[in-house]
mmCIF file of N, CA and C in Angstrom:
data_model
loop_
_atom_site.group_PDB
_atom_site.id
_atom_site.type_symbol
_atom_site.label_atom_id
_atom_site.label_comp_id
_atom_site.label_asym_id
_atom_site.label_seq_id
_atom_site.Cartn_x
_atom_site.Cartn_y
_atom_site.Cartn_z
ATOM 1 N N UNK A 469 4.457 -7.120 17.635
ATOM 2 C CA UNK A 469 3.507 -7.394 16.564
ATOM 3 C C UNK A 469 2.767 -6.133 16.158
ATOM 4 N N UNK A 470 2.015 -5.868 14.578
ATOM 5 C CA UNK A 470 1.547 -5.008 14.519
ATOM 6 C C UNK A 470 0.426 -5.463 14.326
ATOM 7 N N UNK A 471 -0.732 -4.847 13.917
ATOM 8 C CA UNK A 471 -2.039 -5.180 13.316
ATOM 9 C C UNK A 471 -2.188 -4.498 12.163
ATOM 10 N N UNK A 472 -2.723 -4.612 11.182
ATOM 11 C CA UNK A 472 -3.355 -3.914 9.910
ATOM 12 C C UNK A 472 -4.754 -4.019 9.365
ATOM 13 N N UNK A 473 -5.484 -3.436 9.291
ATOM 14 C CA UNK A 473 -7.011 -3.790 9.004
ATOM 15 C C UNK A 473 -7.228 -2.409 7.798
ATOM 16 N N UNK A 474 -7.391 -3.013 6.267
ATOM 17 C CA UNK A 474 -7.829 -2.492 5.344
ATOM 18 C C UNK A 474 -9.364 -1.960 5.156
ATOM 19 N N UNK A 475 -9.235 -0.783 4.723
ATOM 20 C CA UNK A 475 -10.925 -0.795 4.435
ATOM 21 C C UNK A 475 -10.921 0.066 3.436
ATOM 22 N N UNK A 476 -12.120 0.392 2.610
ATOM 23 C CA UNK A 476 -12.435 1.201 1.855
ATOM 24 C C UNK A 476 -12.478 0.937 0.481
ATOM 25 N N UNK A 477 -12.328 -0.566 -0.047
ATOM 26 C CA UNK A 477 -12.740 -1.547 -1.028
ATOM 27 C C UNK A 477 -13.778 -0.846 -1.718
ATOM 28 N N UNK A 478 -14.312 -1.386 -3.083
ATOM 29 C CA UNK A 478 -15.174 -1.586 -3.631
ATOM 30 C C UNK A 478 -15.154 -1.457 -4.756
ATOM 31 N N UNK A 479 -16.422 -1.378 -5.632
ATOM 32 C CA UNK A 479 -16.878 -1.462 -7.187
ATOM 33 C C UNK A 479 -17.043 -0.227 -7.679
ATOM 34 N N UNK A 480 -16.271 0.426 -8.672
ATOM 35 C CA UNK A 480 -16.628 1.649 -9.287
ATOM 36 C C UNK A 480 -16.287 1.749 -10.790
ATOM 37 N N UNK A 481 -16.812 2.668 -11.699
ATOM 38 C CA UNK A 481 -16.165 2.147 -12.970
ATOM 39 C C UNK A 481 -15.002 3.611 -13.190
ATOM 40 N N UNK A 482 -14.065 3.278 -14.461
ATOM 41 C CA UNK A 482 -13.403 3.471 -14.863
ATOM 42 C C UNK A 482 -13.281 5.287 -14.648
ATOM 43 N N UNK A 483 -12.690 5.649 -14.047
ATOM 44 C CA UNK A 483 -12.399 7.034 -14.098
ATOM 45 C C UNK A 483 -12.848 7.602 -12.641
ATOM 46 N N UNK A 484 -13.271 6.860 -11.789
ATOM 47 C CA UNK A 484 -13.905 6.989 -10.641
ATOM 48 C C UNK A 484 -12.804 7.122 -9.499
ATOM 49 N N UNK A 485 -13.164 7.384 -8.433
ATOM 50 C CA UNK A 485 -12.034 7.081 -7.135
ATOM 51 C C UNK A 485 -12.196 6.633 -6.452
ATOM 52 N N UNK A 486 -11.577 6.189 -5.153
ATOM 53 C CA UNK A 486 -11.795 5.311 -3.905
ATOM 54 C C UNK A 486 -10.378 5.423 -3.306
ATOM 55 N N UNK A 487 -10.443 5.745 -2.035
ATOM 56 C CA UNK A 487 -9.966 5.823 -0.804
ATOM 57 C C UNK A 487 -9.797 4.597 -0.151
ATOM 58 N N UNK A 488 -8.484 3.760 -0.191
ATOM 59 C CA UNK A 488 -8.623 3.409 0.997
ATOM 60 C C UNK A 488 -7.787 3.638 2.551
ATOM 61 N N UNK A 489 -8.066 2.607 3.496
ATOM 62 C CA UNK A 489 -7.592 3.464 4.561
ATOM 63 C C UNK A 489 -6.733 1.877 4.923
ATOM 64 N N UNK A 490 -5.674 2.316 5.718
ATOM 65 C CA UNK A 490 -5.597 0.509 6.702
ATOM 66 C C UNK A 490 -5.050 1.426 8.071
ATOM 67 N N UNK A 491 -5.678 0.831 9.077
ATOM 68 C CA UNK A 491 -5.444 1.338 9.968
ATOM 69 C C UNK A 491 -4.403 0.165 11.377
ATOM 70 N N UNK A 492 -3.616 0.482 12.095
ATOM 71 C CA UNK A 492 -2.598 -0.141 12.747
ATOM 72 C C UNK A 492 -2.237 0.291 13.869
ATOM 73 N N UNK A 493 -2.139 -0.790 14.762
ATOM 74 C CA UNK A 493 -2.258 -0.921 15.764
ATOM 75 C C UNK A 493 -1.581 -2.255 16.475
ATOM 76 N N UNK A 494 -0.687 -2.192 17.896
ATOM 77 C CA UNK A 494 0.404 -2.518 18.048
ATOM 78 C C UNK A 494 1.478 -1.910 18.788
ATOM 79 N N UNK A 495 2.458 -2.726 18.288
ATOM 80 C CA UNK A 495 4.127 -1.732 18.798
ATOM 81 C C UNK A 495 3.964 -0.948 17.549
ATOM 82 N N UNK A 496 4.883 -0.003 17.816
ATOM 83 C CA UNK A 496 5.400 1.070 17.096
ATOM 84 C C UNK A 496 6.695 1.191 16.913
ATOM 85 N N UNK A 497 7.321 1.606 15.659
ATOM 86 C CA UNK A 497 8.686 1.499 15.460
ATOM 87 C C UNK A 497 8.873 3.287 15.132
ATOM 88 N N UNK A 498 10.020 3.988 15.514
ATOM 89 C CA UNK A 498 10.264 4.947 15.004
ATOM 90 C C UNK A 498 11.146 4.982 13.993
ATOM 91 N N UNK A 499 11.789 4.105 12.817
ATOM 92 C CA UNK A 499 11.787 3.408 11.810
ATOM 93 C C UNK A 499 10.660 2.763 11.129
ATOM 94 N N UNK A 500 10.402 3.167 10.036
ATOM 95 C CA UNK A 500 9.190 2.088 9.271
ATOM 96 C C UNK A 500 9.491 2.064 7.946
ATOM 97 N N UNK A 501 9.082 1.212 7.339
ATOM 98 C CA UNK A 501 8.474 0.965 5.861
ATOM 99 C C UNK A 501 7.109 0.589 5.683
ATOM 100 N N UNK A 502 6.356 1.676 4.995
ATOM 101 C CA UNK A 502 4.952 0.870 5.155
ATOM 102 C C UNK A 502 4.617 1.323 4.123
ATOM 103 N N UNK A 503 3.522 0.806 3.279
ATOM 104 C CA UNK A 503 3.169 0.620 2.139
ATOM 105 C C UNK A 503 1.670 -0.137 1.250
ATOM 106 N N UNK A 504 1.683 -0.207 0.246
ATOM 107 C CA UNK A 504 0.115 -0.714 -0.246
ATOM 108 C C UNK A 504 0.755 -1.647 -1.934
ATOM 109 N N UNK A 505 0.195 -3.172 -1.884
ATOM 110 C CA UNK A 505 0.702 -4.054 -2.719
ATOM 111 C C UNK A 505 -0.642 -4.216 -3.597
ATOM 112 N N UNK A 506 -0.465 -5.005 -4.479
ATOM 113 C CA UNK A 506 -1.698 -5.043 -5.099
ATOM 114 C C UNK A 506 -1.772 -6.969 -5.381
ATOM 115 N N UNK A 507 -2.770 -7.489 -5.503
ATOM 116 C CA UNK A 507 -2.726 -8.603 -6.470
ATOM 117 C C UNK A 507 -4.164 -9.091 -7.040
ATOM 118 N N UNK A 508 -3.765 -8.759 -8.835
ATOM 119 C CA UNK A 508 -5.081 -9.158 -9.253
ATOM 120 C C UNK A 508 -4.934 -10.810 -9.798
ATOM 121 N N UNK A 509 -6.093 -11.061 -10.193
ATOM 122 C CA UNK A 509 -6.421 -12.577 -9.931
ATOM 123 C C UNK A 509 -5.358 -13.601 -11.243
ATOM 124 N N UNK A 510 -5.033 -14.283 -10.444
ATOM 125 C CA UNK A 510 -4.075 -14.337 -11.556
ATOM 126 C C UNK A 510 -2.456 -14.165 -11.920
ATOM 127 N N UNK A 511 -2.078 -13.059 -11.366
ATOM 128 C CA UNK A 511 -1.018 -12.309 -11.351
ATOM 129 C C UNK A 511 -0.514 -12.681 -9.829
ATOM 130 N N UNK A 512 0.747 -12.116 -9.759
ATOM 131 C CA UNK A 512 1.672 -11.857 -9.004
ATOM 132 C C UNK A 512 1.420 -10.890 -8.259
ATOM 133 N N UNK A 513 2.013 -10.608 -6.868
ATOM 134 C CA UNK A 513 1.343 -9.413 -5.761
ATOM 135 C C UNK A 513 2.535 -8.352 -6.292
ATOM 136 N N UNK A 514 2.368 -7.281 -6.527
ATOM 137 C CA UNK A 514 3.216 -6.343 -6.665
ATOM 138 C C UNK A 514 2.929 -4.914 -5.993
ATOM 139 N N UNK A 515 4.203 -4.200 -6.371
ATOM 140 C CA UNK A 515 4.369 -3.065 -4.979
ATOM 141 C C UNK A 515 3.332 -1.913 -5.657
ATOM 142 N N UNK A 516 2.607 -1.219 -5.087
ATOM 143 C CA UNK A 516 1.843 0.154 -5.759
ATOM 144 C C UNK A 516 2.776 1.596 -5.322
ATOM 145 N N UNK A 517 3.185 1.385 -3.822
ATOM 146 C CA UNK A 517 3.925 2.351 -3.555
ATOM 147 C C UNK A 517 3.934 2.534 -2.232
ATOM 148 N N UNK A 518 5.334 3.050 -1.425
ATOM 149 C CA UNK A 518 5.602 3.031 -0.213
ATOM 150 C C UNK A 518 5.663 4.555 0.542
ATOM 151 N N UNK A 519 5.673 4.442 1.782
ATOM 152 C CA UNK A 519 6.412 5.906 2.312
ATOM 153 C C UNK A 519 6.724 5.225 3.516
ATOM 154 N N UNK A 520 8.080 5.713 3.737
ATOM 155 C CA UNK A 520 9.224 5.757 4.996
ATOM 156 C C UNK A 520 8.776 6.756 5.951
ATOM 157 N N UNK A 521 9.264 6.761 6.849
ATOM 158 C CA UNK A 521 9.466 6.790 8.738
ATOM 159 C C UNK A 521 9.446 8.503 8.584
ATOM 160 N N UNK A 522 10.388 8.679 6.855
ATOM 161 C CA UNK A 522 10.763 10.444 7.152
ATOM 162 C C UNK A 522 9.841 10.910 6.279
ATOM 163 N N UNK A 523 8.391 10.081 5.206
ATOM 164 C CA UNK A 523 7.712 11.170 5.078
ATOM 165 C C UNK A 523 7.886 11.033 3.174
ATOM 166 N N UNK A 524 9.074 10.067 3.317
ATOM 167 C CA UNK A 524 9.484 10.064 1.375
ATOM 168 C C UNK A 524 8.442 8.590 0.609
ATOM 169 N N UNK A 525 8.185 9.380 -0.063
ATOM 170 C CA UNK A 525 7.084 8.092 -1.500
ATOM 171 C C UNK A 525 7.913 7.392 -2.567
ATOM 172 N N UNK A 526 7.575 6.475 -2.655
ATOM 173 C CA UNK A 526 7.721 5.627 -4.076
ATOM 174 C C UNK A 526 6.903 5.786 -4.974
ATOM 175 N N UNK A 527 6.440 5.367 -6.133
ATOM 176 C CA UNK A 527 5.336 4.965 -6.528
ATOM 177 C C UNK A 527 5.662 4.013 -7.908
ATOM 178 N N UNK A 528 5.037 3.211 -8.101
ATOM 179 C CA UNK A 528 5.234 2.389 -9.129
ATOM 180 C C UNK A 528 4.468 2.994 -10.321
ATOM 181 N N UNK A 529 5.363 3.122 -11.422
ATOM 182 C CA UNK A 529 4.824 3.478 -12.661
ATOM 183 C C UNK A 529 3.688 3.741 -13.368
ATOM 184 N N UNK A 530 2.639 2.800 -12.901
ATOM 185 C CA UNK A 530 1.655 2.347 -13.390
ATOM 186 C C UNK A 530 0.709 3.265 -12.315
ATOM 187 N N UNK A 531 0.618 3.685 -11.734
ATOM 188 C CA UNK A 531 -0.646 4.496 -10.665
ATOM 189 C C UNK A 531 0.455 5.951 -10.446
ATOM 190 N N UNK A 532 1.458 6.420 -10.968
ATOM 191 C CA UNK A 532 1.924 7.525 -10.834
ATOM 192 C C UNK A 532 1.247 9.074 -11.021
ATOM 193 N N UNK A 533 0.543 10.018 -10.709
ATOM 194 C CA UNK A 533 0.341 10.857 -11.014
ATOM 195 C C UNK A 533 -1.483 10.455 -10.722
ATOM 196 N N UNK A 534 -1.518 9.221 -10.290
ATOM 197 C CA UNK A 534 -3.068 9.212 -10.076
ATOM 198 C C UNK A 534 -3.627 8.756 -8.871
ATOM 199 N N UNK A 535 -2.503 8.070 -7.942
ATOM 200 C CA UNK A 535 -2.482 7.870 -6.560
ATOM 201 C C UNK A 535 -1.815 8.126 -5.938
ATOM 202 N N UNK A 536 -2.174 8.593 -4.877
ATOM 203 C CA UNK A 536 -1.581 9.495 -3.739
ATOM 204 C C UNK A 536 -1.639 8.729 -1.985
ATOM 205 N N UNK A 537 -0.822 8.369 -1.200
ATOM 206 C CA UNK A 537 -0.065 7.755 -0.031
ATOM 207 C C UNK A 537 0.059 8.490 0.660
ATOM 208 N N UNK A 538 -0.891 8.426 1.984
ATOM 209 C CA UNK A 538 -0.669 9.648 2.719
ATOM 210 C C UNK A 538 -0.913 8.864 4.413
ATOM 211 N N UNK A 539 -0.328 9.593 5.349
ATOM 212 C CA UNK A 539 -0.504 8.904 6.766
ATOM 213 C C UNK A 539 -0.641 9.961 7.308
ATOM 214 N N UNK A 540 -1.976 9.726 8.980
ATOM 215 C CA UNK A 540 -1.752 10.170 9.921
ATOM 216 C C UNK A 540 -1.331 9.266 11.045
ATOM 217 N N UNK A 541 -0.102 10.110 11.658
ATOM 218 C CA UNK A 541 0.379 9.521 12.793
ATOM 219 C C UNK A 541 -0.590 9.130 13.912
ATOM 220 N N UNK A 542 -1.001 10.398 14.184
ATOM 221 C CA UNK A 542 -1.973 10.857 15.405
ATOM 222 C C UNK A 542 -3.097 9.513 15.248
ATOM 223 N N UNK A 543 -3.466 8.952 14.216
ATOM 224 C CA UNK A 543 -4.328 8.012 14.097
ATOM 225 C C UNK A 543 -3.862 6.540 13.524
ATOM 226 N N UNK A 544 -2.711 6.805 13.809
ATOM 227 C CA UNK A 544 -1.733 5.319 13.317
ATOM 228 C C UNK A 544 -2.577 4.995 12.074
ATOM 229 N N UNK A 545 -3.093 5.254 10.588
ATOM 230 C CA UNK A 545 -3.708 5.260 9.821
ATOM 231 C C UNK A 545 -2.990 6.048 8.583
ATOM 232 N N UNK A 546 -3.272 4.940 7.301
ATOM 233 C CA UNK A 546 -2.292 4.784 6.430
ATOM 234 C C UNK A 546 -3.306 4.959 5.112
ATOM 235 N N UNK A 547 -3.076 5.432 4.043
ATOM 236 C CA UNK A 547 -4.175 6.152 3.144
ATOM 237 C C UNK A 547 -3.629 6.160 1.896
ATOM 238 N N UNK A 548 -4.409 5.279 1.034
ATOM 239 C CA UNK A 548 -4.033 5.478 -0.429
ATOM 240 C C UNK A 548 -5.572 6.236 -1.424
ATOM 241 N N UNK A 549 -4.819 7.436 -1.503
ATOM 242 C CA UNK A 549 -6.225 7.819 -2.740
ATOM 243 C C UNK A 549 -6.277 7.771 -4.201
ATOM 244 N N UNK A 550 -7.197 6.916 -4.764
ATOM 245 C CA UNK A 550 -7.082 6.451 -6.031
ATOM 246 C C UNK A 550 -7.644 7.009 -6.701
ATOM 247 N N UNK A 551 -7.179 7.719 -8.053
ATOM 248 C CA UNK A 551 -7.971 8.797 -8.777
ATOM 249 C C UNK A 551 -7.854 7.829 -9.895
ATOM 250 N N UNK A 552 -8.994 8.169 -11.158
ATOM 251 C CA UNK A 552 -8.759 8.187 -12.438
ATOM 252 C C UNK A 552 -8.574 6.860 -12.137
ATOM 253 N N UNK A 553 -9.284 6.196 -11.970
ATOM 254 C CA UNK A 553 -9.096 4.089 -12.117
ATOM 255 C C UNK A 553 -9.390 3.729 -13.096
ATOM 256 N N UNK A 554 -8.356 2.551 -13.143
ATOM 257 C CA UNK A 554 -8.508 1.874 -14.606
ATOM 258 C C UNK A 554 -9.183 0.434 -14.432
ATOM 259 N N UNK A 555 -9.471 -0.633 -15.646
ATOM 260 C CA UNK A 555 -9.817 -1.829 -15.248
ATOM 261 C C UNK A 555 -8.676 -2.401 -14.604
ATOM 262 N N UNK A 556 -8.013 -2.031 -15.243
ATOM 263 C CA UNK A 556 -6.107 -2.890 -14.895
ATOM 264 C C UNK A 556 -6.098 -2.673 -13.078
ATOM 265 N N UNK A 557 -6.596 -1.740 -12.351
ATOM 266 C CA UNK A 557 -6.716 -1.679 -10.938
ATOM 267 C C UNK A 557 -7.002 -2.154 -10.444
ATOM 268 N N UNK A 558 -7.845 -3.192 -10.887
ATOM 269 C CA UNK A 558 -8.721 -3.821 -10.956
ATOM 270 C C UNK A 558 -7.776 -5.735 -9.895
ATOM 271 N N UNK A 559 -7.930 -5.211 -8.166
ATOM 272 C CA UNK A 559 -6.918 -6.441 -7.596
ATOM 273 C C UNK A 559 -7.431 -5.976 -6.103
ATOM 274 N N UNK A 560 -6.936 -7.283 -5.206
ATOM 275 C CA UNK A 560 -6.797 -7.175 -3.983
ATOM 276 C C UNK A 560 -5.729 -6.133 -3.458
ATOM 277 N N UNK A 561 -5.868 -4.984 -2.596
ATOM 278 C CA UNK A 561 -4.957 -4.121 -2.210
ATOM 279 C C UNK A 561 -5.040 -4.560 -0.457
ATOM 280 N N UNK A 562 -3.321 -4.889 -0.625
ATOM 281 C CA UNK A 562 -3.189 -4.949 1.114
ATOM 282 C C UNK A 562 -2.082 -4.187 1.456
ATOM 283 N N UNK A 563 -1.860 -3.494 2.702
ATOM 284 C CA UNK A 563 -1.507 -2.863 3.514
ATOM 285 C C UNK A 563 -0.554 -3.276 4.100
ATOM 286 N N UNK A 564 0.736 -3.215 4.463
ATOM 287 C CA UNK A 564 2.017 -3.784 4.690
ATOM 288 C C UNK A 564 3.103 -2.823 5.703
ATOM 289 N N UNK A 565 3.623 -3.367 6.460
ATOM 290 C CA UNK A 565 4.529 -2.706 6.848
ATOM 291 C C UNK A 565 5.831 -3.415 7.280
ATOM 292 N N UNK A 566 7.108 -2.561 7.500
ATOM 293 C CA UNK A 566 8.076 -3.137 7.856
ATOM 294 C C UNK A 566 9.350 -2.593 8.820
ATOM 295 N N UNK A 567 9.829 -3.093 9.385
ATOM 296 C CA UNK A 567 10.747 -2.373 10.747
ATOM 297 C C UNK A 567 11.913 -1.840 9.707
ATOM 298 N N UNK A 568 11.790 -2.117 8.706
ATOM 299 C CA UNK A 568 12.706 -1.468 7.885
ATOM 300 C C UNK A 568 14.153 -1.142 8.154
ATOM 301 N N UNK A 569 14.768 -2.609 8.476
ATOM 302 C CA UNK A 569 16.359 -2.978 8.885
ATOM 303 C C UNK A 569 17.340 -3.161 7.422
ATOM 304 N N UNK A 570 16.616 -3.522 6.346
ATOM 305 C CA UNK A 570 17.304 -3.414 5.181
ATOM 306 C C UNK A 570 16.279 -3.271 3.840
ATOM 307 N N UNK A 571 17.421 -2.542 2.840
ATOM 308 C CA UNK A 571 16.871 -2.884 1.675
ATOM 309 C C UNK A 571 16.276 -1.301 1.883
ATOM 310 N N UNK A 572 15.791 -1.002 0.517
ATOM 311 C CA UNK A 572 15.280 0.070 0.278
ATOM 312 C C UNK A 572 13.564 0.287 0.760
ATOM 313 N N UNK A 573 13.113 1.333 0.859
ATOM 314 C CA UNK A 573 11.718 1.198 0.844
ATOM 315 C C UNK A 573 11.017 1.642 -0.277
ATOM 316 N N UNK A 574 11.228 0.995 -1.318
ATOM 317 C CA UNK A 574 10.107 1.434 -2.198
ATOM 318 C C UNK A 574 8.934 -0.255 -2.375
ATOM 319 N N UNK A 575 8.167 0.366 -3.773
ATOM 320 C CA UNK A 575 7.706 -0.830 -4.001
ATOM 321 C C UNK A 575 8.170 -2.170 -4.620
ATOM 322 N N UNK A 576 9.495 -2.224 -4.776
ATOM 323 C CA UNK A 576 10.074 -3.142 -5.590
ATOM 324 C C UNK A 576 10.802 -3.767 -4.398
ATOM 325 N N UNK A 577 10.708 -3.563 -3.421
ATOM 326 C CA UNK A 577 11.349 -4.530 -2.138
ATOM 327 C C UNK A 577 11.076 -5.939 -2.136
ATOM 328 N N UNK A 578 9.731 -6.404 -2.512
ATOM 329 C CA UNK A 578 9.317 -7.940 -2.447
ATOM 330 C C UNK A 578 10.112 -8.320 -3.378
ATOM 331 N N UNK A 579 10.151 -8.012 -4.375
ATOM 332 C CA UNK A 579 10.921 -8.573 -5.826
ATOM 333 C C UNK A 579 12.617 -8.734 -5.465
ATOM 334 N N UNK A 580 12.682 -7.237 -5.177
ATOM 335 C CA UNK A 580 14.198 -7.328 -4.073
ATOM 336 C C UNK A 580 14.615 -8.345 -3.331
ATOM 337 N N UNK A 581 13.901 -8.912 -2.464
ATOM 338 C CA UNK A 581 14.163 -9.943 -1.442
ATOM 339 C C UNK A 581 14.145 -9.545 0.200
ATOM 340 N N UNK A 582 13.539 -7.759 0.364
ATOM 341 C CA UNK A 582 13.438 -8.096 1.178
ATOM 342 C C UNK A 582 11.821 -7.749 2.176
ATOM 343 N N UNK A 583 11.073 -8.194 1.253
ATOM 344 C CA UNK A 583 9.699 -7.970 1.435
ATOM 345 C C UNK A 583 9.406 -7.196 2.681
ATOM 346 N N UNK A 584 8.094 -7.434 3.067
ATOM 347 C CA UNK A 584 7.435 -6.732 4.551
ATOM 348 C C UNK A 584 7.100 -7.304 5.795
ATOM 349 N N UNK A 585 7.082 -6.863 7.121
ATOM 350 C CA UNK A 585 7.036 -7.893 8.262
ATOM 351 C C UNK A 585 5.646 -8.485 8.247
ATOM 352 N N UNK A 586 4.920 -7.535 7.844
ATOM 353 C CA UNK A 586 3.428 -7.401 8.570
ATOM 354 C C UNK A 586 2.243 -6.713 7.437
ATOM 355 N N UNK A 587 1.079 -8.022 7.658
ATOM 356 C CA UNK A 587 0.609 -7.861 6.156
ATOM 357 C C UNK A 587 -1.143 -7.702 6.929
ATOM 358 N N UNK A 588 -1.720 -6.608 5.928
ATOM 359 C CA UNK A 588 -3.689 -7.094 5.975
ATOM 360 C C UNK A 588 -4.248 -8.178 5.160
ATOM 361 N N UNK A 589 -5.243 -7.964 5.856
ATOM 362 C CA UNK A 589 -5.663 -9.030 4.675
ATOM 363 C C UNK A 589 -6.429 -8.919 3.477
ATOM 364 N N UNK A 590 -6.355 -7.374 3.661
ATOM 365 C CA UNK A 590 -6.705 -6.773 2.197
ATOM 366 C C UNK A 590 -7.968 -6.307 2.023
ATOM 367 N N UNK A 591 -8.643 -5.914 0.960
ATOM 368 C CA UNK A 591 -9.346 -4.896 0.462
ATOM 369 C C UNK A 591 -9.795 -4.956 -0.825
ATOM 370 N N UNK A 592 -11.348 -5.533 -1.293
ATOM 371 C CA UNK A 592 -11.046 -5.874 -3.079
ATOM 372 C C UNK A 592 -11.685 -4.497 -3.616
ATOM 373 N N UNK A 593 -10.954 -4.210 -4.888
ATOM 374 C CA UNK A 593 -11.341 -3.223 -5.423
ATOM 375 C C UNK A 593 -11.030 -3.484 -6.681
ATOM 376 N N UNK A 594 -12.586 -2.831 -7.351
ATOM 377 C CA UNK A 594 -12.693 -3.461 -8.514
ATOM 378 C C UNK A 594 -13.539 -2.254 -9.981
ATOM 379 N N UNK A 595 -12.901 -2.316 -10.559
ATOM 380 C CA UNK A 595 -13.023 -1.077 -11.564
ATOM 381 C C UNK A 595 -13.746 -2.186 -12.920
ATOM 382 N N UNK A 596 -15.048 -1.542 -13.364
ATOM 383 C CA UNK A 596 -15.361 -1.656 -14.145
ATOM 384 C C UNK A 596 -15.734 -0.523 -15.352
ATOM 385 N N UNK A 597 -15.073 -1.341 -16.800
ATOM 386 C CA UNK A 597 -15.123 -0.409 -17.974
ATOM 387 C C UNK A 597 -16.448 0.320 -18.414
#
């Protein structure tokens, strides 16, 4: 089993940033898929963007060039930094990982079919215009 515990939520307006962190704890796989989903109210949970076991990113279209996915090992701790926020950012962000036996690791894996093992319970963050 793993654990995931999100933090670093909150209210900021439009053009602002926020950090968050999810931190994990558990077994350890030297294989992973781990990653950060989004779901705003309403909508469907979708992928923001992943990084694999060797260090490689995804990123979904929509937060490209303005969020950045970063991990330390040493602190089993998993890091998305959000620049330049929009209202549209505006969703629950949870923290995900996966032993990563099939399927690709980007963010389009849920849609894929073969989603993630191990989920937080998230983080609200919320951008106002």
């Amino acid at each position: 089993q793993v654990q995931l515990v999100e933090s670093g939520g909150g209210s900021v307006q439009a053009g602002g940033s926020l950090r968050l962190s999810c931190a994990a704890s558990g077994n350890t796989y030297s294989t992973y898929c781990m990653g950060w989903f989004r779901q705003a109210p309403g909508k469907e949970r979708e992928g923001v963007v992943t990084i694999d076991s060797d260090g490689s990113t995804s990123y979904a279209d929509s937060v490209k060039g303005r969020f950045t996915i970063s991990q330390d090992n040493a602190k089993n701790t998993l890091y998305l930094q959000m620049n330049s926020l929009k209202p549209e950012d505006t969703a629950m962000y949870f923290c995900a990982a996966d032993r990563w036996v099939a399927g690709d690791c980007r963010p389009e894996r849920e849609v894929e079919g073969y989603g993630m093992d191990y989920w937080g319970k998230g983080t609200l963050v919320t951008i106002s215009s």
